[in-house]
Amino acid sequence: MYNGYGGFQTTEILGGLSEWGFPAPEQGWSVQRRGAGGARDAAAELQAKQARAGQVIPDQAPFHPFFGITLVSCEGGDIRQSPQGLQVYDRDGVEELRFPTDRSPRELVLDEWGDAIRGRAAAVHDGLWGMANLEVCLAALESSEQNADVALNEQRAVPV
């Protein structure tokens, strides 16, 4: 789910965490209404969005980044992100897989790229991964427009 209009903020149901893994500042229409006598100012909204977009990706986040809610439904269980990593729900219950947060997502991608260039490791995020990722994004749009399921053809297992 992505909401670019500034109404409902997914941070409300994500423990108040921002897209970079830090506590999110209070924002949205309810804050604007309280602070501006009920009037929404389009110029102020645009300025706030530009200020948020201009910030660099911070390092050393205490939690994982959240861009919204992602739920993965699989044959044997379900997966969702958590502030510490992933929650895996299966017939045995719920298990949290914790992952470190001491490095920014940008650092991890740059390290992967550097290792692939130097021949130290194969890139996980290669062209096939990019095609599979793009296919999911385009299928989500098509599914929304057609109100129907869309078959995926480019999905591949990620080497680990």
PDB file of C-alpha atoms in Angstrom:
ATOM      1  CA  MET A   1       0.000   0.000   0.000  1.00  0.00           C
ATOM      2  CA  TYR A   2       1.302   3.430  -0.909  1.00  0.00           C
ATOM      3  CA  ASN A   3      -0.579   6.612  -0.151  1.00  0.00           C
ATOM      4  CA  GLY A   4       0.805   9.764  -1.724  1.00  0.00           C
ATOM      5  CA  TYR A   5      -2.095  11.988  -0.669  1.00  0.00           C
ATOM      6  CA  GLY A   6      -1.114  12.446   2.970  1.00  0.00           C
ATOM      7  CA  GLY A   7      -4.311  11.188   4.610  1.00  0.00           C
ATOM      8  CA  PHE A   8      -3.950   7.816   6.289  1.00  0.00           C
ATOM      9  CA  GLN A   9      -0.376   7.236   7.425  1.00  0.00           C
ATOM     10  CA  THR A  10       0.699   3.580   7.499  1.00  0.00           C
ATOM     11  CA  THR A  11       3.048   4.492  10.330  1.00  0.00           C
ATOM     12  CA  GLU A  12      -0.043   4.326  12.571  1.00  0.00           C
ATOM     13  CA  ILE A  13      -0.174   0.542  12.200  1.00  0.00           C
ATOM     14  CA  LEU A  14       3.563  -0.024  11.890  1.00  0.00           C
ATOM     15  CA  GLY A  15       4.452   0.961  15.418  1.00  0.00           C
ATOM     16  CA  GLY A  16       5.127   4.571  14.458  1.00  0.00           C
ATOM     17  CA  LEU A  17       8.179   3.680  12.329  1.00  0.00           C
ATOM     18  CA  SER A  18       9.231   5.671   9.283  1.00  0.00           C
ATOM     19  CA  GLU A  19      10.341   4.376   5.909  1.00  0.00           C
ATOM     20  CA  TRP A  20      13.978   4.533   7.082  1.00  0.00           C
ATOM     21  CA  GLY A  21      13.541   2.638  10.367  1.00  0.00           C
ATOM     22  CA  PHE A  22      13.334   5.611  12.736  1.00  0.00           C
ATOM     23  CA  PRO A  23      10.328   6.809  14.754  1.00  0.00           C
ATOM     24  CA  ALA A  24       8.139   8.760  12.325  1.00  0.00           C
ATOM     25  CA  PRO A  25       7.143  12.371  12.945  1.00  0.00           C
ATOM     26  CA  GLU A  26       3.422  12.960  13.285  1.00  0.00           C
ATOM     27  CA  GLN A  27       2.062  14.003   9.914  1.00  0.00           C
ATOM     28  CA  GLY A  28      -0.958  13.800   7.627  1.00  0.00           C
ATOM     29  CA  TRP A  29      -4.191  15.675   7.206  1.00  0.00           C
ATOM     30  CA  SER A  30      -5.187  15.451  10.864  1.00  0.00           C
ATOM     31  CA  VAL A  31      -2.023  17.335  11.847  1.00  0.00           C
ATOM     32  CA  GLN A  32      -2.567  19.891   9.087  1.00  0.00           C
ATOM     33  CA  ARG A  33      -6.161  20.465  10.198  1.00  0.00           C
ATOM     34  CA  ARG A  34      -5.140  21.042  13.794  1.00  0.00           C
ATOM     35  CA  GLY A  35      -2.342  23.396  12.837  1.00  0.00           C
ATOM     36  CA  ALA A  36      -3.912  25.382   9.995  1.00  0.00           C
ATOM     37  CA  GLY A  37      -7.446  26.005  11.157  1.00  0.00           C
ATOM     38  CA  GLY A  38      -8.821  23.279   8.891  1.00  0.00           C
ATOM     39  CA  ALA A  39      -7.479  24.596   5.586  1.00  0.00           C
ATOM     40  CA  ARG A  40      -5.168  22.438   3.489  1.00  0.00           C
ATOM     41  CA  ASP A  41      -2.504  24.502   1.793  1.00  0.00           C
ATOM     42  CA  ALA A  42      -1.313  22.788  -1.425  1.00  0.00           C
ATOM     43  CA  ALA A  43       1.908  24.824  -1.503  1.00  0.00           C
ATOM     44  CA  ALA A  44       2.760  23.858   2.095  1.00  0.00           C
ATOM     45  CA  GLU A  45       2.025  20.202   1.334  1.00  0.00           C
ATOM     46  CA  LEU A  46       4.304  20.271  -1.718  1.00  0.00           C
ATOM     47  CA  GLN A  47       7.051  21.963   0.285  1.00  0.00           C
ATOM     48  CA  ALA A  48       6.801  19.310   3.023  1.00  0.00           C
ATOM     49  CA  LYS A  49       7.018  16.482   0.453  1.00  0.00           C
ATOM     50  CA  GLN A  50      10.047  18.070  -1.185  1.00  0.00           C
ATOM     51  CA  ALA A  51      11.773  18.483   2.180  1.00  0.00           C
ATOM     52  CA  ARG A  52      11.164  14.820   3.052  1.00  0.00           C
ATOM     53  CA  ALA A  53      12.372  13.624  -0.359  1.00  0.00           C
ATOM     54  CA  GLY A  54      15.552  15.695  -0.182  1.00  0.00           C
ATOM     55  CA  GLN A  55      16.844  13.974   2.941  1.00  0.00           C
ATOM     56  CA  VAL A  56      19.588  11.412   2.474  1.00  0.00           C
ATOM     57  CA  ILE A  57      19.171   7.851   3.637  1.00  0.00           C
ATOM     58  CA  PRO A  58      20.243   7.837   7.292  1.00  0.00           C
ATOM     59  CA  ASP A  59      22.649   5.275   8.723  1.00  0.00           C
ATOM     60  CA  GLN A  60      22.367   3.302  11.938  1.00  0.00           C
ATOM     61  CA  ALA A  61      18.570   3.026  12.090  1.00  0.00           C
ATOM     62  CA  PRO A  62      17.312   1.258  15.219  1.00  0.00           C
ATOM     63  CA  PHE A  63      14.699  -0.668  13.178  1.00  0.00           C
ATOM     64  CA  HIS A  64      14.140  -1.875   9.635  1.00  0.00           C
ATOM     65  CA  PRO A  65      12.686   0.489   7.021  1.00  0.00           C
ATOM     66  CA  PHE A  66       8.937   0.424   6.358  1.00  0.00           C
ATOM     67  CA  PHE A  67       7.424   1.639   3.098  1.00  0.00           C
ATOM     68  CA  GLY A  68       3.997   0.260   3.944  1.00  0.00           C
ATOM     69  CA  ILE A  69       2.567  -3.101   4.780  1.00  0.00           C
ATOM     70  CA  THR A  70       3.750  -6.144   2.881  1.00  0.00           C
ATOM     71  CA  LEU A  71       2.065  -9.483   3.478  1.00  0.00           C
ATOM     72  CA  VAL A  72       3.259 -12.571   1.622  1.00  0.00           C
ATOM     73  CA  SER A  73       0.806 -15.454   1.527  1.00  0.00           C
ATOM     74  CA  CYS A  74       2.448 -18.813   0.806  1.00  0.00           C
ATOM     75  CA  GLU A  75       1.112 -22.355   0.641  1.00  0.00           C
ATOM     76  CA  GLY A  76       2.653 -23.293   3.999  1.00  0.00           C
ATOM     77  CA  GLY A  77       2.272 -20.001   5.857  1.00  0.00           C
ATOM     78  CA  ASP A  78       2.480 -16.231   5.721  1.00  0.00           C
ATOM     79  CA  ILE A  79       5.240 -13.650   6.123  1.00  0.00           C
ATOM     80  CA  ARG A  80       5.185  -9.993   7.098  1.00  0.00           C
ATOM     81  CA  GLN A  81       7.877  -7.526   7.980  1.00  0.00           C
ATOM     82  CA  SER A  82       8.485  -6.461  11.569  1.00  0.00           C
ATOM     83  CA  PRO A  83      10.620  -3.725  13.103  1.00  0.00           C
ATOM     84  CA  GLN A  84      13.320  -6.351  13.789  1.00  0.00           C
ATOM     85  CA  GLY A  85      13.070  -8.433  10.590  1.00  0.00           C
ATOM     86  CA  LEU A  86      10.349 -10.844   9.451  1.00  0.00           C
ATOM     87  CA  GLN A  87       7.437 -12.595  11.173  1.00  0.00           C
ATOM     88  CA  VAL A  88       6.844 -16.076   9.743  1.00  0.00           C
ATOM     89  CA  TYR A  89       3.424 -17.628  10.455  1.00  0.00           C
ATOM     90  CA  ASP A  90       3.044 -21.364   9.823  1.00  0.00           C
ATOM     91  CA  ARG A  91       1.351 -24.428  11.287  1.00  0.00           C
ATOM     92  CA  ASP A  92       3.849 -24.425  14.162  1.00  0.00           C
ATOM     93  CA  GLY A  93       3.032 -20.852  15.213  1.00  0.00           C
ATOM     94  CA  VAL A  94       4.868 -17.578  14.729  1.00  0.00           C
ATOM     95  CA  GLU A  95       8.622 -17.134  14.510  1.00  0.00           C
ATOM     96  CA  GLU A  96      10.440 -13.821  14.238  1.00  0.00           C
ATOM     97  CA  LEU A  97      13.554 -13.835  12.102  1.00  0.00           C
ATOM     98  CA  ARG A  98      15.753 -10.987  13.295  1.00  0.00           C
ATOM     99  CA  PHE A  99      18.185  -9.195  11.003  1.00  0.00           C
ATOM    100  CA  PRO A 100      20.800  -6.572  11.886  1.00  0.00           C
ATOM    101  CA  THR A 101      19.956  -2.892  11.383  1.00  0.00           C
ATOM    102  CA  ASP A 102      23.465  -1.478  11.759  1.00  0.00           C
ATOM    103  CA  ARG A 103      23.881  -0.693   8.037  1.00  0.00           C
ATOM    104  CA  SER A 104      21.678   1.309   5.700  1.00  0.00           C
ATOM    105  CA  PRO A 105      19.982  -0.387   2.738  1.00  0.00           C
ATOM    106  CA  ARG A 106      22.105   1.733   0.395  1.00  0.00           C
ATOM    107  CA  GLU A 107      25.328   0.457   1.999  1.00  0.00           C
ATOM    108  CA  LEU A 108      24.221  -3.152   1.604  1.00  0.00           C
ATOM    109  CA  VAL A 109      23.401  -2.689  -2.089  1.00  0.00           C
ATOM    110  CA  LEU A 110      26.706  -0.900  -2.740  1.00  0.00           C
ATOM    111  CA  ASP A 111      28.627  -3.669  -0.980  1.00  0.00           C
ATOM    112  CA  GLU A 112      26.822  -6.306  -3.050  1.00  0.00           C
ATOM    113  CA  TRP A 113      27.600  -4.389  -6.240  1.00  0.00           C
ATOM    114  CA  GLY A 114      31.263  -3.958  -5.280  1.00  0.00           C
ATOM    115  CA  ASP A 115      31.626  -7.653  -4.405  1.00  0.00           C
ATOM    116  CA  ALA A 116      30.095  -8.641  -7.766  1.00  0.00           C
ATOM    117  CA  ILE A 117      32.417  -6.294  -9.691  1.00  0.00           C
ATOM    118  CA  ARG A 118      35.474  -7.665  -7.858  1.00  0.00           C
ATOM    119  CA  GLY A 119      34.321 -11.266  -8.443  1.00  0.00           C
ATOM    120  CA  ARG A 120      33.959 -11.985  -4.718  1.00  0.00           C
ATOM    121  CA  ALA A 121      30.292 -13.002  -4.964  1.00  0.00           C
ATOM    122  CA  ALA A 122      27.502 -13.216  -7.514  1.00  0.00           C
ATOM    123  CA  ALA A 123      25.027 -10.342  -7.407  1.00  0.00           C
ATOM    124  CA  VAL A 124      21.641 -11.300  -5.971  1.00  0.00           C
ATOM    125  CA  HIS A 125      20.071  -8.203  -7.533  1.00  0.00           C
ATOM    126  CA  ASP A 126      20.959  -9.018 -11.132  1.00  0.00           C
ATOM    127  CA  GLY A 127      19.068  -8.395 -14.379  1.00  0.00           C
ATOM    128  CA  LEU A 128      16.764 -11.378 -13.834  1.00  0.00           C
ATOM    129  CA  TRP A 129      15.914 -10.085 -10.363  1.00  0.00           C
ATOM    130  CA  GLY A 130      15.205  -6.657 -11.868  1.00  0.00           C
ATOM    131  CA  MET A 131      12.892  -8.146 -14.498  1.00  0.00           C
ATOM    132  CA  ALA A 132      11.054 -10.187 -11.858  1.00  0.00           C
ATOM    133  CA  ASN A 133      10.707  -7.116  -9.641  1.00  0.00           C
ATOM    134  CA  LEU A 134       9.402  -4.984 -12.508  1.00  0.00           C
ATOM    135  CA  GLU A 135       6.953  -7.734 -13.470  1.00  0.00           C
ATOM    136  CA  VAL A 136       5.458  -7.689  -9.947  1.00  0.00           C
ATOM    137  CA  CYS A 137       5.056  -3.895 -10.033  1.00  0.00           C
ATOM    138  CA  LEU A 138       3.415  -3.925 -13.473  1.00  0.00           C
ATOM    139  CA  ALA A 139       1.183  -6.875 -12.529  1.00  0.00           C
ATOM    140  CA  ALA A 140      -0.026  -5.016  -9.425  1.00  0.00           C
ATOM    141  CA  LEU A 141      -1.055  -2.066 -11.610  1.00  0.00           C
ATOM    142  CA  GLU A 142      -2.705  -4.309 -14.217  1.00  0.00           C
ATOM    143  CA  SER A 143      -4.505  -6.315 -11.530  1.00  0.00           C
ATOM    144  CA  SER A 144      -5.879  -3.099 -10.048  1.00  0.00           C
ATOM    145  CA  GLU A 145      -7.032  -1.825 -13.448  1.00  0.00           C
ATOM    146  CA  GLN A 146      -8.562  -5.154 -14.555  1.00  0.00           C
ATOM    147  CA  ASN A 147      -9.827  -6.206 -11.112  1.00  0.00           C
ATOM    148  CA  ALA A 148      -8.383  -9.653 -11.808  1.00  0.00           C
ATOM    149  CA  ASP A 149      -5.423 -11.876 -11.002  1.00  0.00           C
ATOM    150  CA  VAL A 150      -2.396 -11.483 -13.259  1.00  0.00           C
ATOM    151  CA  ALA A 151      -0.104 -14.435 -13.957  1.00  0.00           C
ATOM    152  CA  LEU A 152       3.615 -13.889 -13.358  1.00  0.00           C
ATOM    153  CA  ASN A 153       6.120 -15.438 -15.780  1.00  0.00           C
ATOM    154  CA  GLU A 154       9.516 -13.891 -14.903  1.00  0.00           C
ATOM    155  CA  GLN A 155       9.783 -14.935 -11.240  1.00  0.00           C
ATOM    156  CA  ARG A 156      12.968 -16.785 -10.276  1.00  0.00           C
ATOM    157  CA  ALA A 157      14.412 -18.156  -7.072  1.00  0.00           C
ATOM    158  CA  VAL A 158      16.950 -15.828  -5.483  1.00  0.00           C
ATOM    159  CA  PRO A 159      20.318 -17.537  -4.932  1.00  0.00           C
ATOM    160  CA  VAL A 160      21.389 -17.676  -1.302  1.00  0.00           C
TER     161      VAL A 160
END
